[in-house]
mmCIF file of C-alpha atoms in Angstrom:
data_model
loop_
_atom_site.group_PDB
_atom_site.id
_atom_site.type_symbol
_atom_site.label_atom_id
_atom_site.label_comp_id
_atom_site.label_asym_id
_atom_site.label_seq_id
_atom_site.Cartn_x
_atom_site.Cartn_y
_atom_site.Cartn_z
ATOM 1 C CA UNK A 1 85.982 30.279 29.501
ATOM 2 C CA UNK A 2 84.634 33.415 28.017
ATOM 3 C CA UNK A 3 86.237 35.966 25.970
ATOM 4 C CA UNK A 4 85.924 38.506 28.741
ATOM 5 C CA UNK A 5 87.931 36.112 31.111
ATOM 6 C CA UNK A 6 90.226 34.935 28.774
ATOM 7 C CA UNK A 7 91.633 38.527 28.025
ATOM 8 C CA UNK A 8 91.954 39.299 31.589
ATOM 9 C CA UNK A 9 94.007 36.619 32.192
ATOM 10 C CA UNK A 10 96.470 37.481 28.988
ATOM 11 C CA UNK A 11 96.676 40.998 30.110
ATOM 12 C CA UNK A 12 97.844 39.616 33.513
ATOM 13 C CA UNK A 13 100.275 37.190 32.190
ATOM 14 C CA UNK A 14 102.049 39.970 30.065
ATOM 15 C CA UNK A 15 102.232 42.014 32.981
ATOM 16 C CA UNK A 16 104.139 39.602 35.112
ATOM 17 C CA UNK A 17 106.429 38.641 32.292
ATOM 18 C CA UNK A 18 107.332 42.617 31.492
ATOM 19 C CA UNK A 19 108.123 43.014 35.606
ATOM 20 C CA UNK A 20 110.035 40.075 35.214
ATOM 21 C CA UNK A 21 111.936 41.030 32.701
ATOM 22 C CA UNK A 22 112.305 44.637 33.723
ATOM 23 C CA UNK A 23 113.449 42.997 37.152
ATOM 24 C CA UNK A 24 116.340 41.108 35.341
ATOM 25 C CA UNK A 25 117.599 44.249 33.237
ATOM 26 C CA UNK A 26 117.506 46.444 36.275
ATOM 27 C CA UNK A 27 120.357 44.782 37.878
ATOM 28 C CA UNK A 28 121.255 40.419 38.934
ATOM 29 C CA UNK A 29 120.644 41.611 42.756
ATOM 30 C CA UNK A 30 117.088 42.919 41.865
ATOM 31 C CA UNK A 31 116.374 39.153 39.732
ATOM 32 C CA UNK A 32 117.888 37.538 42.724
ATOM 33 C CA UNK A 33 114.177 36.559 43.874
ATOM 34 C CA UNK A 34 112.375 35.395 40.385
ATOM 35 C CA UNK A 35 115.525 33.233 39.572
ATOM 36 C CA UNK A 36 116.141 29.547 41.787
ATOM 37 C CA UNK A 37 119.621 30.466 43.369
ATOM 38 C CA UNK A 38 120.461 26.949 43.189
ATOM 39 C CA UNK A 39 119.649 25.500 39.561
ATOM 40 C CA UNK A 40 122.332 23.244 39.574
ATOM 41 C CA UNK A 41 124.279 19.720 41.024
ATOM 42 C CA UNK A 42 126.714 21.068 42.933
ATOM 43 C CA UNK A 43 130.373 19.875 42.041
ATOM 44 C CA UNK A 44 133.854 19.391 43.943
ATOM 45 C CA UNK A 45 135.059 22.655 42.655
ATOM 46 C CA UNK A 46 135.813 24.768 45.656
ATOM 47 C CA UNK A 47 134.025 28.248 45.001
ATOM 48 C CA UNK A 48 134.968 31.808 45.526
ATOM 49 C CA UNK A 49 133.032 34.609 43.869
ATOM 50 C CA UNK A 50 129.894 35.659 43.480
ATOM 51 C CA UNK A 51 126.376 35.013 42.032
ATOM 52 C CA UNK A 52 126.592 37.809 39.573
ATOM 53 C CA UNK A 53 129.232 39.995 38.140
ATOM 54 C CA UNK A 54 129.805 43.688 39.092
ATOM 55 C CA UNK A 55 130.573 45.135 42.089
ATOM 56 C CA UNK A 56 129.389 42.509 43.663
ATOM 57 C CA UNK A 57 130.199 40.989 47.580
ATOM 58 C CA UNK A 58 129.222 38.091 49.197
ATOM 59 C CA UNK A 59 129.400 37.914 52.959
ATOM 60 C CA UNK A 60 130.474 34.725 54.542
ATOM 61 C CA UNK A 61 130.952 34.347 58.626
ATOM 62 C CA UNK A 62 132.067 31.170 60.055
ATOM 63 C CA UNK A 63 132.069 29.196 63.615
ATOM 64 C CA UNK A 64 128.733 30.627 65.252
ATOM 65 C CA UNK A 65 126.222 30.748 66.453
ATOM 66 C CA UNK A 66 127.222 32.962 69.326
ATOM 67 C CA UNK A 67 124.972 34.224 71.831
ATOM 68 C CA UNK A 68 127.043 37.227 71.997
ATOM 69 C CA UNK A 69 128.157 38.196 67.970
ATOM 70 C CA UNK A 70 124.856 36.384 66.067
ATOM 71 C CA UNK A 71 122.513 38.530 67.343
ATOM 72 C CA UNK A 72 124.354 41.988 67.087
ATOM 73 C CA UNK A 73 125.290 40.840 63.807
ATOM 74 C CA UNK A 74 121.778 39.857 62.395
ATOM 75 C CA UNK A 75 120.826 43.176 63.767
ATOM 76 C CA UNK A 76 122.881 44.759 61.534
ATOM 77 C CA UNK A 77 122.401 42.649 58.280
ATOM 78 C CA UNK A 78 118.447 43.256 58.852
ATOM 79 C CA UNK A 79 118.890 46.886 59.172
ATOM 80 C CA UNK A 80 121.358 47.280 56.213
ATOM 81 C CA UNK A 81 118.875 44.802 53.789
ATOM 82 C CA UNK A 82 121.877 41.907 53.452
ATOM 83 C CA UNK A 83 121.409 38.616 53.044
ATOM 84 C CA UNK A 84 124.518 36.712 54.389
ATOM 85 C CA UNK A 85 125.999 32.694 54.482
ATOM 86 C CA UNK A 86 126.488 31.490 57.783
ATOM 87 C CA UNK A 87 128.879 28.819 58.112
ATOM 88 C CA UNK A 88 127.791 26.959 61.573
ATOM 89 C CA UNK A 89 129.861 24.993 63.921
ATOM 90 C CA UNK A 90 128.016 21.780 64.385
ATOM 91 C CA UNK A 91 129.231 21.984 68.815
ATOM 92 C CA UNK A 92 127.503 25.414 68.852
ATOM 93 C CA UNK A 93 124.467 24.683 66.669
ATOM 94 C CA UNK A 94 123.882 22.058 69.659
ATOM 95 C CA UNK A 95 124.728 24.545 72.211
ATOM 96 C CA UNK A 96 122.113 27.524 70.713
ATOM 97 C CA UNK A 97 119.372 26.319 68.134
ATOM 98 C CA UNK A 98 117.839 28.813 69.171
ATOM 99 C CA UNK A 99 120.119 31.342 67.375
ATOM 100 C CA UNK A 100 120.282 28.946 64.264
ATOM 101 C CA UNK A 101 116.526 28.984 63.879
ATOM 102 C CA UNK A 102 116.860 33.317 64.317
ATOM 103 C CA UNK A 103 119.549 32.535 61.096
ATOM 104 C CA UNK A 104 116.646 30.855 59.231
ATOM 105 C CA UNK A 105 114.078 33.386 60.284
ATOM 106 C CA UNK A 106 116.387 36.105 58.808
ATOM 107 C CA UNK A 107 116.681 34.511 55.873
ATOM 108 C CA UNK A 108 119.955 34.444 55.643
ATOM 109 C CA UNK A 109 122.146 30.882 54.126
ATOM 110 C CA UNK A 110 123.321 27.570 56.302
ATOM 111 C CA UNK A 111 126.627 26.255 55.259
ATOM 112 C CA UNK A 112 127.936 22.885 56.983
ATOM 113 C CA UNK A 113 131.280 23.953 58.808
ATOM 114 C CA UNK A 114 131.881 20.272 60.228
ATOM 115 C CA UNK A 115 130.190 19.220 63.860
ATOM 116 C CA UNK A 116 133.779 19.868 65.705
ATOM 117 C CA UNK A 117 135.728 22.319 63.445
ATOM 118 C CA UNK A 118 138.736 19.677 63.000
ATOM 119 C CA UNK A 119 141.573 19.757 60.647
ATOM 120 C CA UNK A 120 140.246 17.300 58.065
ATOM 121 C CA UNK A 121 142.767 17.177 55.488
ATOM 122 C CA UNK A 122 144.031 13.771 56.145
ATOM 123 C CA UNK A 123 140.635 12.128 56.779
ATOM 124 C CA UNK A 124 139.354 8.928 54.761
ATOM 125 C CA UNK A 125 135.978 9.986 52.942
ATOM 126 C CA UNK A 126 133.927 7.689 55.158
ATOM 127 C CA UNK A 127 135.096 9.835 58.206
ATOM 128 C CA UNK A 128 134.256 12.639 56.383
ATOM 129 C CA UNK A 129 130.679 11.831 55.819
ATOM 130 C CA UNK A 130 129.900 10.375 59.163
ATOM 131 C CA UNK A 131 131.186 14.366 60.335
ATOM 132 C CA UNK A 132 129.212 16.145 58.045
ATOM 133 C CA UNK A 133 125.788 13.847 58.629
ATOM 134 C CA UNK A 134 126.469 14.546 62.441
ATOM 135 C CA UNK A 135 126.579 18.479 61.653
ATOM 136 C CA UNK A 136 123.533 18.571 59.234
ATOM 137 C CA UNK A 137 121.816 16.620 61.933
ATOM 138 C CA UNK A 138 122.138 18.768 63.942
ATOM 139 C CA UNK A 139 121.558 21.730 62.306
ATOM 140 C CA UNK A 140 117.975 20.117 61.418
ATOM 141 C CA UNK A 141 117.248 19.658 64.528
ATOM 142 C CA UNK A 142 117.004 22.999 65.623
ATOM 143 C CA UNK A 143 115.594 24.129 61.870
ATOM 144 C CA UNK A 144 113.410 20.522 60.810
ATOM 145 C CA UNK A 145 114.365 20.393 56.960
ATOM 146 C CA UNK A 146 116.797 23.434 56.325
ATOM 147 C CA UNK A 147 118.679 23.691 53.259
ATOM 148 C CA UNK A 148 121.966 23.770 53.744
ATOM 149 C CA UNK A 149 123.508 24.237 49.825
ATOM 150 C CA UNK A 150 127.079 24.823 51.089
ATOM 151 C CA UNK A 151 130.049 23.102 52.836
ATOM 152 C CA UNK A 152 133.516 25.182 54.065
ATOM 153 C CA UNK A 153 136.419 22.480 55.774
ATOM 154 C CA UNK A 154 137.373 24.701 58.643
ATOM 155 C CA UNK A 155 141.071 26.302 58.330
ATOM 156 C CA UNK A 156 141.044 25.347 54.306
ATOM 157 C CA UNK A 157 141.989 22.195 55.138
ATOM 158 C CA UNK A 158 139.956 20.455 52.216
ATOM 159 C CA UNK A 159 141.623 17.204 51.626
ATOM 160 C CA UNK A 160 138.923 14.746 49.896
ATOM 161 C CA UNK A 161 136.081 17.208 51.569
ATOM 162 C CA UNK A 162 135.024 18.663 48.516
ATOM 163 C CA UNK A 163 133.823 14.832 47.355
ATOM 164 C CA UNK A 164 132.187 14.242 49.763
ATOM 165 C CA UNK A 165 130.620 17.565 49.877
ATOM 166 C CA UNK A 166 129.272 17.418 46.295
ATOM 167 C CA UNK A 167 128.142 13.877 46.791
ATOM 168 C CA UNK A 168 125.735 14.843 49.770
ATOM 169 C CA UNK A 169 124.059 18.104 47.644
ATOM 170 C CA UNK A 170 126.467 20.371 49.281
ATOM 171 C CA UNK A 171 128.899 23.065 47.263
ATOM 172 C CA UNK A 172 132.133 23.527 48.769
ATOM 173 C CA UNK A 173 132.719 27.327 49.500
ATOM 174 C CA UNK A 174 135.681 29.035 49.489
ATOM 175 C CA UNK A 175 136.568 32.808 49.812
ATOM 176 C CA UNK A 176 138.687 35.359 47.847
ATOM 177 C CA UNK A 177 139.096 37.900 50.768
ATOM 178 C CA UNK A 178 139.914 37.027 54.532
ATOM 179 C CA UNK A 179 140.831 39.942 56.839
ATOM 180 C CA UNK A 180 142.489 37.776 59.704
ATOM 181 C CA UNK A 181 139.705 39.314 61.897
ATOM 182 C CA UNK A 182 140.399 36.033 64.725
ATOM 183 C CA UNK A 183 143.613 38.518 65.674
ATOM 184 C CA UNK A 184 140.858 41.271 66.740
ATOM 185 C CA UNK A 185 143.450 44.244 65.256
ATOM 186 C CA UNK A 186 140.817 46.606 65.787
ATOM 187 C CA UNK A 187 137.379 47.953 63.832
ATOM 188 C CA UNK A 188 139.563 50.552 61.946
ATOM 189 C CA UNK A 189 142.262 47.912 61.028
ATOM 190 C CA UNK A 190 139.452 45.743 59.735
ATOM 191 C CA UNK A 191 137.237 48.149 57.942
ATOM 192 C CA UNK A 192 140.523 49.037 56.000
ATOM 193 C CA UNK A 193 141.218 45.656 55.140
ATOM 194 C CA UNK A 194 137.804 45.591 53.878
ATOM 195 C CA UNK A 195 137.626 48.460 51.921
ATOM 196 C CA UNK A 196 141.303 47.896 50.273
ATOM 197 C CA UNK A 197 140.902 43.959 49.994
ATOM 198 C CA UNK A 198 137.233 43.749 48.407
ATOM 199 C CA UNK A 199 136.960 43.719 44.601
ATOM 200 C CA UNK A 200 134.249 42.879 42.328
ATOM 201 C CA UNK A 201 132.738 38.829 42.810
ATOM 202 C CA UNK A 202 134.603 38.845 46.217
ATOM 203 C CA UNK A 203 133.219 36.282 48.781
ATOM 204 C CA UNK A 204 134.296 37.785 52.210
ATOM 205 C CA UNK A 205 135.592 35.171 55.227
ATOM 206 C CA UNK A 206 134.624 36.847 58.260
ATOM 207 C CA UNK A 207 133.656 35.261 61.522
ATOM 208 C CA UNK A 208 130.612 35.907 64.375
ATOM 209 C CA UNK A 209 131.344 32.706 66.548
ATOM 210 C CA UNK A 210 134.891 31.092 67.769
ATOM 211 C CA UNK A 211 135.981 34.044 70.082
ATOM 212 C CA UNK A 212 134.914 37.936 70.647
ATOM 213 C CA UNK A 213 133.910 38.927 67.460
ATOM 214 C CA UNK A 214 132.563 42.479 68.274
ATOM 215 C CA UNK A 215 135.287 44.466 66.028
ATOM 216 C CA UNK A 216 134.186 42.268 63.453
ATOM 217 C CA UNK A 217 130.368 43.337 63.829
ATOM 218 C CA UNK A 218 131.285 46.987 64.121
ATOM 219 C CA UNK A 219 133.285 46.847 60.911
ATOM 220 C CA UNK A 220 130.608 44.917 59.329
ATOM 221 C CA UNK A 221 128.130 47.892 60.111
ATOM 222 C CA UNK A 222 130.688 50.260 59.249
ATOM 223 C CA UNK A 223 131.113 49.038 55.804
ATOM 224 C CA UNK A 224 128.220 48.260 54.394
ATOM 225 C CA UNK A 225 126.941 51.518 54.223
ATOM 226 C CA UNK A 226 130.300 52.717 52.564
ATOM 227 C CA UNK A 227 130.095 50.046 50.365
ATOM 228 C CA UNK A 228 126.810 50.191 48.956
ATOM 229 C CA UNK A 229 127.657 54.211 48.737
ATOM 230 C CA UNK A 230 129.807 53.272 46.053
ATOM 231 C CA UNK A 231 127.669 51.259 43.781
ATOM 232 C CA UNK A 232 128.468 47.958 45.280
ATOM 233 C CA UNK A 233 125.722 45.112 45.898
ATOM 234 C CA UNK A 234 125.241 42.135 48.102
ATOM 235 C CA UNK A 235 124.605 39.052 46.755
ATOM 236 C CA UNK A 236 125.121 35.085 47.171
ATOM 237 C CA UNK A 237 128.271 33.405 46.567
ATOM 238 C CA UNK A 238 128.318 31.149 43.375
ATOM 239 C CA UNK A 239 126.427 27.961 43.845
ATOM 240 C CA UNK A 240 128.471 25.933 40.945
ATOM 241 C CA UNK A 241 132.162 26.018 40.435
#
């Protein structure tokens, strides 16, 4: 190699480690990209806050796809710049892969949310298993090869879930903020509960499948903008309890 060459490359080496590093000290949501979100085995510890630290929010919606909610609502997440985790119903992954492979394209996070969203509290591990392969099945066969890093046992019901969770590469997720939107109270009720319930490293339950979920959309477009207003970010949840 000559000298020439061999200085060319150095200078461009430095260069990528200075953005790098000026990446990570501008803020975690910036580094997001030049970091592996997942470095880690995942464990039975049931998660519920963020990534990072700071004002930061992680939005979680359970029980889709729905042809009616999904699309609205990764409408609004493109438009706003948010990445979200979608937990998916393993019945309506089978019903609209079509939507699940618009998730993927979005770039937005799978989560396993069991194939038939059943109380599994009192289930033996190997039942638990034979659900969860069923779901991820399925959700592969609309999106060949997705990652799905995260599990959530419909209702909170965890029993042995997060075991067998951990065991299968999965990280069972939790939430530090629900905002009962299944009761549909109304957008205003549920923007307020948003903007008094969310504090720094909160992961948000919210929902764009099981029901009419359109409040829940509106108040999702509502408050992001108000949100990131006031210095907030969007981020992951954590991937290791």
């Amino acid at each position: 190699m000559t000298p020439t060459r061999s200085r060319t490359r150095g200078r461009l080496l430095a260069v990528l480690l200075t953005l790098g590093c000026a990446l990570w000290a501008a803020s975690p949501a910036q580094a997001w990209a030049w970091w592996p979100p997942y470095p880690n085995e995942p464990t039975t510890d049931i998660v519920d806050s963020t990534q990072w630290g700071g004002q930061a929010v992680a939005l979680t919606f359970d029980d889709g796809p729905d042809p009616e909610d999904t699309p609205r609502l990764l409408k609004v997440l493109r438009q706003n710049h948010v990445k979200a985790v979608f937990c998916l119903w393993g019945d309506h992954v089978r019903q609209h892969p079509d939507l699940v492979r618009q998730i993927v394209a979005h770039g937005h996070t799978l989560c396993n949310h069991t194939m038939h969203h059943d109380d599994m509290s009192t289930w033996s591990p190997e039942e638990i298993r034979a659900d969860l392969e069923e779901t991820s099945a399925a959700i592969r066969e609309a999106v060949p090869h997705a990652r799905i890093p995260y599990f959530r046992a419909p209702y909170g019901a965890w029993g042995q879930t997060p075991e067998v969770a951990a065991d299968m590469g999965m990280q069972p997720l939790g939430w530090s903020l629900t905002v009962s939107d299944w009761n549909t109270p109304g957008t205003d009720e549920l923007v307020q509960r948003l903007r008094e319930g969310i504090t720094p490293q909160s992961v948000v339950l919210l929902h764009d499948g099981g029901g009419d979920r359109s409040q829940t959309v509106d108040a999702v477009a509502r408050i992001i903008p108000e949100l990131r207003s006031q210095g907030w970010y969007f981020t992951h949840p954590a991937w290791r309890g």
